[in-house]
CSV table of C-alpha atoms and ligand atoms in Angstrom, one decimal:
chain,number,residue,atom,x,y,z
M,22,MET,CA,145.8,-58.5,81.9
M,23,ILE,CA,147.2,-58.6,85.5
M,24,VAL,CA,148.4,-55.6,87.3
M,25,GLY,CA,151.3,-56.8,89.4
M,26,ASN,CA,152.4,-55.8,92.8
M,27,GLY,CA,154.7,-53.1,91.6
M,28,GLY,CA,152.2,-51.7,89.1
M,29,THR,CA,153.6,-53.7,86.2
M,30,VAL,CA,151.2,-55.0,83.6
M,31,ARG,CA,151.7,-58.6,82.5
M,32,ASP,CA,149.9,-61.1,80.3
M,33,PRO,CA,148.1,-63.7,82.3
M,34,PHE,CA,149.8,-67.1,82.5
M,35,SER,CA,148.7,-69.6,80.0
M,36,MET,CA,148.8,-73.3,80.8
M,37,ASP,CA,151.2,-73.8,77.9
M,38,ALA,CA,153.7,-71.3,79.3
M,39,LEU,CA,153.5,-73.0,82.6
M,40,LEU,CA,154.2,-76.4,81.2
M,41,GLU,CA,157.1,-75.0,79.2
M,42,ASN,CA,158.6,-73.5,82.3
M,43,LEU,CA,158.0,-76.7,84.2
M,44,GLN,CA,160.6,-78.3,82.0
M,45,SER,CA,163.1,-76.8,84.4
M,46,LEU,CA,161.5,-78.5,87.4
M,47,PRO,CA,163.9,-80.6,89.4
M,48,THR,CA,164.0,-84.3,88.6
M,49,LEU,CA,164.4,-86.9,91.2
M,50,PRO,CA,167.9,-88.5,91.6
M,51,GLU,CA,168.2,-91.9,89.9
M,52,VAL,CA,168.7,-93.7,93.2
M,53,ALA,CA,165.6,-92.1,94.6
M,54,MET,CA,163.5,-93.0,91.6
M,55,LYS,CA,164.7,-96.6,91.8
M,56,VAL,CA,163.9,-96.7,95.6
M,57,LEU,CA,160.4,-95.3,94.9
M,58,GLN,CA,159.9,-98.1,92.3
M,59,LYS,CA,161.3,-100.8,94.5
M,60,THR,CA,159.2,-99.8,97.5
M,61,SER,CA,156.0,-100.1,95.5
M,62,ASP,CA,157.0,-103.5,94.3
M,63,PRO,CA,155.5,-106.2,96.6
M,64,ASP,CA,158.3,-108.6,95.7
M,65,ALA,CA,161.1,-106.2,96.7
M,66,GLY,CA,162.9,-107.1,99.8
M,67,ILE,CA,165.3,-105.5,102.3
M,68,LYS,CA,168.3,-106.8,100.3
M,69,ASP,CA,167.2,-104.9,97.1
M,70,LEU,CA,166.8,-101.7,99.0
M,71,GLU,CA,170.1,-102.1,100.7
M,72,GLU,CA,171.9,-102.7,97.4
M,73,LEU,CA,170.3,-99.6,95.8
M,74,MET,CA,171.1,-97.4,98.8
M,75,SER,CA,174.8,-98.5,98.9
M,76,ASN,CA,175.2,-96.1,95.9
M,77,ASP,CA,174.1,-93.1,97.9
M,78,PRO,CA,176.0,-92.8,101.2
M,79,SER,CA,174.8,-89.3,102.0
M,80,LEU,CA,171.1,-90.4,101.7
M,81,THR,CA,172.0,-93.4,103.9
M,82,ALA,CA,173.5,-91.1,106.6
M,83,LYS,CA,170.4,-89.0,106.6
M,84,VAL,CA,168.2,-92.0,107.0
M,85,LEU,CA,170.2,-93.2,109.9
M,86,ARG,CA,170.0,-89.8,111.6
M,87,VAL,CA,166.2,-89.9,111.4
M,88,ALA,CA,166.1,-93.5,112.5
M,89,ASN,CA,168.1,-92.6,115.6
M,90,SER,CA,166.0,-89.6,116.4
M,91,SER,CA,163.5,-89.2,119.2
M,92,TYR,CA,160.7,-89.6,116.6
M,93,TYR,CA,161.3,-93.4,116.7
M,94,GLY,CA,162.5,-93.6,120.3
M,95,LEU,CA,164.5,-96.7,119.7
M,96,SER,CA,166.3,-98.2,122.7
M,97,ARG,CA,169.5,-99.0,120.7
M,98,GLN,CA,171.6,-97.2,118.2
M,99,VAL,CA,170.9,-98.0,114.6
M,100,SER,CA,174.3,-97.9,112.8
M,101,THR,CA,173.7,-99.5,109.4
M,102,LEU,CA,171.0,-99.3,106.8
M,103,LYS,CA,170.5,-103.0,107.2
M,104,MET,CA,169.8,-102.6,110.8
M,105,ALA,CA,167.4,-99.7,110.1
M,106,LEU,CA,165.6,-101.9,107.6
M,107,VAL,CA,165.3,-104.7,110.2
M,108,VAL,CA,164.3,-102.6,113.1
M,109,LEU,CA,162.0,-100.1,111.3
M,110,GLY,CA,160.9,-102.4,108.5
M,111,LEU,CA,161.0,-101.8,104.7
M,112,GLU,CA,158.0,-99.6,104.5
M,113,GLU,CA,159.0,-97.2,107.3
M,114,THR,CA,162.6,-96.9,106.0
M,115,ALA,CA,161.2,-96.3,102.5
M,116,ARG,CA,159.0,-93.6,104.0
M,117,ILE,CA,162.0,-91.8,105.5
M,118,ILE,CA,163.9,-92.1,102.1
M,119,ARG,CA,160.9,-90.6,100.2
M,120,ALA,CA,160.6,-87.7,102.6
M,121,ILE,CA,164.3,-86.9,102.4
M,122,THR,CA,164.2,-87.2,98.6
M,123,PHE,CA,161.3,-84.8,98.1
M,124,LEU,CA,162.8,-82.3,100.5
M,125,ASN,CA,166.1,-82.4,98.7
M,126,ALA,CA,164.4,-81.8,95.3
M,127,PHE,CA,163.3,-78.3,96.4
M,128,PRO,CA,166.0,-76.8,98.6
M,129,SER,CA,165.0,-73.8,100.6
M,130,ILE,CA,167.6,-71.6,98.9
M,131,ARG,CA,165.5,-71.6,95.7
M,132,VAL,CA,162.4,-70.3,97.4
M,133,GLY,CA,161.5,-66.6,97.5
M,134,GLY,CA,161.5,-64.7,100.9
M,135,GLN,CA,157.7,-64.5,101.0
M,136,PHE,CA,157.4,-68.2,101.4
M,137,ASP,CA,157.8,-69.9,104.8
M,138,TYR,CA,159.6,-73.1,103.7
M,139,SER,CA,159.8,-74.6,107.2
M,140,SER,CA,156.1,-74.1,107.9
M,141,PHE,CA,155.3,-75.5,104.5
M,142,TRP,CA,157.1,-78.8,105.2
M,143,LEU,CA,155.7,-78.9,108.8
M,144,HIS,CA,152.3,-78.9,107.3
M,145,CYS,CA,153.0,-81.5,104.6
M,146,ILE,CA,154.9,-83.9,107.0
M,147,THR,CA,152.1,-83.5,109.5
M,148,VAL,CA,149.3,-84.2,107.0
M,149,ALA,CA,151.2,-87.5,106.1
M,150,GLU,CA,151.4,-88.4,109.8
M,151,VAL,CA,147.6,-87.7,110.2
M,152,VAL,CA,146.9,-89.9,107.2
M,153,ARG,CA,148.8,-92.7,108.9
M,154,GLY,CA,146.9,-92.2,112.2
M,155,LEU,CA,143.5,-92.1,110.4
M,156,ALA,CA,144.3,-95.2,108.3
M,157,THR,CA,145.4,-97.1,111.4
M,158,ARG,CA,142.3,-96.2,113.4
M,159,LEU,CA,139.9,-96.8,110.4
M,160,LYS,CA,141.7,-100.0,109.6
M,161,ILE,CA,142.6,-99.0,106.1
M,162,ARG,CA,145.4,-101.3,105.1
M,163,GLU,CA,146.5,-99.8,101.8
M,164,TYR,CA,147.5,-96.2,102.6
M,165,SER,CA,151.1,-95.9,101.6
M,166,GLU,CA,150.3,-94.0,98.4
M,167,SER,CA,147.9,-91.8,100.2
M,168,LEU,CA,150.7,-91.1,102.7
M,169,THR,CA,153.1,-90.1,99.9
M,170,GLY,CA,150.4,-88.1,98.2
M,171,ALA,CA,149.9,-86.3,101.5
M,172,LEU,CA,153.6,-85.5,101.8
M,173,LEU,CA,153.4,-84.0,98.3
M,174,HIS,CA,149.9,-82.5,98.2
M,175,ASP,CA,150.8,-78.9,98.4
M,176,MET,CA,153.9,-79.0,96.3
M,177,GLY,CA,152.2,-76.7,93.8
M,178,HIS,CA,152.8,-73.9,96.3
M,179,LEU,CA,156.5,-74.7,96.4
M,180,VAL,CA,156.7,-74.8,92.6
M,181,LEU,CA,155.0,-71.4,92.4
M,182,ALA,CA,157.2,-69.8,95.1
M,183,SER,CA,160.4,-71.3,93.6
M,184,PHE,CA,159.8,-70.8,89.9
M,185,PHE,CA,157.1,-68.1,89.5
M,186,GLU,CA,157.9,-65.9,92.4
M,187,GLU,CA,156.3,-62.7,91.0
M,188,ASP,CA,153.0,-64.5,90.5
M,189,PHE,CA,153.2,-66.1,93.9
M,190,VAL,CA,153.7,-62.6,95.5
M,191,ASP,CA,150.7,-61.3,93.5
M,192,MET,CA,148.6,-64.2,94.6
M,193,VAL,CA,149.5,-63.7,98.3
M,194,THR,CA,148.8,-60.0,98.0
M,195,LEU,CA,145.4,-60.6,96.4
M,196,ALA,CA,144.5,-63.2,99.0
M,197,ASP,CA,145.4,-60.8,101.8
M,198,GLU,CA,143.6,-57.9,100.3
M,199,LYS,CA,140.4,-59.7,99.4
M,200,GLN,CA,140.5,-62.3,102.3
M,201,LEU,CA,140.6,-65.1,99.8
M,202,SER,CA,142.0,-68.6,100.2
M,203,TRP,CA,145.2,-69.1,98.3
M,204,LEU,CA,143.3,-71.6,96.1
M,205,ASP,CA,140.8,-68.9,95.0
M,206,ALA,CA,143.6,-66.3,94.7
M,207,GLU,CA,145.6,-68.6,92.5
M,208,GLN,CA,142.6,-69.1,90.2
M,209,GLU,CA,142.1,-65.3,90.0
M,210,VAL,CA,145.7,-64.5,89.3
M,211,LEU,CA,146.9,-67.5,87.4
M,212,GLY,CA,143.8,-69.2,86.1
M,213,PHE,CA,144.9,-72.5,87.7
M,214,ASP,CA,145.8,-73.7,91.1
M,215,HIS,CA,148.4,-75.5,93.2
M,216,PRO,CA,146.7,-78.9,93.2
M,217,ARG,CA,146.9,-78.9,89.4
M,218,ILE,CA,150.6,-77.9,89.4
M,219,GLY,CA,151.3,-80.6,92.0
M,220,ALA,CA,149.7,-83.2,89.9
M,221,ILE,CA,151.8,-82.2,86.9
M,222,LEU,CA,154.9,-82.6,89.1
M,223,CYS,CA,153.8,-86.1,90.2
M,224,LYS,CA,153.4,-87.1,86.5
M,225,ARG,CA,156.8,-85.8,85.8
M,226,TRP,CA,158.3,-87.9,88.6
M,227,ASN,CA,156.4,-90.9,87.3
M,228,LEU,CA,154.7,-91.5,90.6
M,229,PRO,CA,151.7,-93.9,90.7
M,230,GLU,CA,148.3,-92.5,89.6
M,231,THR,CA,146.8,-92.8,93.1
M,232,ILE,CA,149.4,-90.2,94.2
M,233,HIS,CA,148.5,-87.8,91.4
M,234,HIS,CA,144.9,-88.1,92.5
M,235,VAL,CA,145.5,-87.5,96.1
M,236,VAL,CA,147.5,-84.3,95.1
M,237,ARG,CA,145.1,-83.2,92.4
M,238,TYR,CA,141.9,-83.5,94.4
M,239,HIS,CA,143.1,-82.6,97.9
M,240,HIS,CA,140.7,-79.6,98.0
M,241,ALA,CA,137.9,-81.1,95.9
M,242,PRO,CA,137.8,-84.9,96.5
M,243,ILE,CA,134.2,-85.1,95.3
M,244,GLU,CA,135.6,-84.3,91.8
M,245,ALA,CA,137.8,-87.3,91.7
M,246,GLU,CA,136.6,-90.2,89.6
M,247,LYS,CA,138.6,-93.0,91.2
M,248,HIS,CA,141.1,-93.8,94.0
M,249,PHE,CA,138.4,-92.6,96.5
M,250,PRO,CA,139.6,-94.0,99.8
M,251,SER,CA,143.1,-92.6,99.2
M,252,VAL,CA,141.9,-89.2,98.0
M,253,TYR,CA,139.4,-88.9,100.8
M,254,LEU,CA,142.0,-89.9,103.4
M,255,GLY,CA,144.4,-87.1,102.1
M,256,TYR,CA,141.6,-84.6,102.1
M,257,LEU,CA,140.5,-85.4,105.7
M,258,ALA,CA,144.0,-85.4,107.0
M,259,ASN,CA,144.6,-82.0,105.4
M,260,ARG,CA,141.4,-80.6,107.1
M,261,ILE,CA,142.3,-82.1,110.5
M,262,THR,CA,145.9,-80.8,110.3
M,263,ALA,CA,144.6,-77.3,109.4
M,264,HIS,CA,142.1,-77.6,112.4
M,265,TYR,CA,145.2,-77.7,114.6
M,266,GLY,CA,146.5,-74.6,113.1
M,267,VAL,CA,149.2,-76.3,111.1
M,268,TYR,CA,148.6,-74.9,107.6
M,269,VAL,CA,150.4,-73.2,104.8
M,270,ALA,CA,147.7,-70.7,104.2
M,271,ARG,CA,144.3,-70.5,106.0
M,272,GLU,CA,141.7,-72.2,103.9
M,273,THR,CA,138.1,-71.3,103.9
M,274,ASN,CA,135.9,-74.2,105.0
M,275,SER,CA,132.4,-73.4,106.1
M,276,THR,CA,131.3,-76.9,107.0
M,277,THR,CA,132.2,-79.0,110.0
M,278,LEU,CA,133.8,-82.3,109.4
M,279,ALA,CA,130.6,-84.1,110.5
M,280,ALA,CA,128.6,-82.2,107.8
M,281,ASP,CA,131.3,-82.7,105.2
M,282,PRO,CA,130.0,-84.9,102.3
M,283,VAL,CA,133.5,-86.5,102.1
M,284,TRP,CA,133.0,-87.9,105.6
M,285,GLU,CA,129.7,-89.4,104.5
M,286,GLY,CA,131.4,-90.6,101.2
M,287,LEU,CA,134.2,-92.3,103.1
M,288,SER,CA,131.7,-94.6,104.9
M,289,ARG,CA,130.8,-96.1,101.5
M,290,TYR,CA,134.4,-97.5,101.2
M,291,ILE,CA,135.1,-98.1,104.9
M,292,PRO,CA,131.9,-99.6,106.4
M,293,HIS,CA,131.2,-99.9,110.1
M,294,THR,CA,133.4,-97.0,111.0
M,295,PRO,CA,133.0,-96.8,114.8
M,296,PHE,CA,134.5,-93.3,115.0
M,297,LYS,CA,132.7,-90.0,114.9
M,298,PRO,CA,134.6,-87.2,113.2
M,299,GLU,CA,135.3,-85.4,116.5
M,300,ASP,CA,136.8,-88.5,117.9
M,301,LEU,CA,139.2,-88.7,115.0
M,302,ILE,CA,140.1,-85.1,115.3
M,303,ALA,CA,140.9,-85.5,119.0
M,304,ALA,CA,142.9,-88.7,118.4
M,305,SER,CA,144.9,-87.0,115.6
M,306,LYS,CA,146.5,-84.7,118.2
M,307,GLN,CA,149.1,-87.5,118.7
M,308,GLU,CA,150.1,-87.3,115.0
M,309,ILE,CA,150.2,-83.5,115.0
M,310,GLU,CA,152.9,-83.8,117.7
M,311,LEU,CA,154.7,-86.6,115.9
M,312,GLY,CA,154.7,-84.5,112.7
M,313,ALA,CA,156.4,-81.7,114.5
M,314,GLU,CA,159.1,-84.1,115.8
M,315,LEU,CA,159.7,-85.6,112.4
M,316,HIS,CA,159.8,-82.2,110.8
M,317,GLN,CA,162.5,-81.1,113.1
M,318,GLN,CA,164.6,-84.2,112.3
M,319,LEU,CA,164.1,-84.0,108.5
M,320,LEU,CA,164.9,-80.3,108.2
M,321,GLN,CA,167.9,-80.3,110.4
R,18,FE2,FE1,146.4,-77.2,99.3
R,19,FE2,FE1,147.5,-78.6,102.7
């Protein structure tokens, strides 16, 4: 039994009860689902995406606002989706659409007062930026699913704060009292954790398996059985982002990145890495700043 914050005694959560409650989780709008499918289809083109988006003028308007923001620093005004697709490219435009879609699925109004919604998204958006920076520097070509996974990796926190507020408050209280990470406090209060909840959400949204894995193993990449480079990339970006103080909750990490087995593990998939971990941490400062800029545009 769990003694709650206000002294109430409740039965511990069972996984079954959670899954039942998750039936009320938001679904993604139809247009967004189709956009997600189209953007992972190598045969899809600009015209396909343009056609789909013509059904959602409000999403298109938001995409144009971000495309015209200082984040992209374009020299000319982008006034149509077609122009955005041509100037930014299909993948980059799709990335903006995905970010807006995920943000819209969990509006801030739903979240309890204990949860810092803005800081949460700053962290997630920045981890995705850092994934991109790492992938570029390490010459990893296939990183788009790792990037989406990074954007979603901590969604389990948002689900808890939105739908299980009492448990969320108990968890935060316990973490503060015992100086635990949220991950450990979740296990103690709920018997499961936010990576697991996040992975359930990804399945519900029919996202590709690589994305589930990035989310599910973002604190324990060594436990993953496949999709290693993507999972490792997500994990490293999360660590580097936290290193810059951009985190949802302080995480306990006793090893340096250089001594982290994941760093060593990554070299099996990306040979001849010319970078040392400290170089990558220093270089990621650029993405930390970009993350803050994009966050400001997306949450406006
Ligand atoms: Fe996390
Ligand atoms: Fe995180």
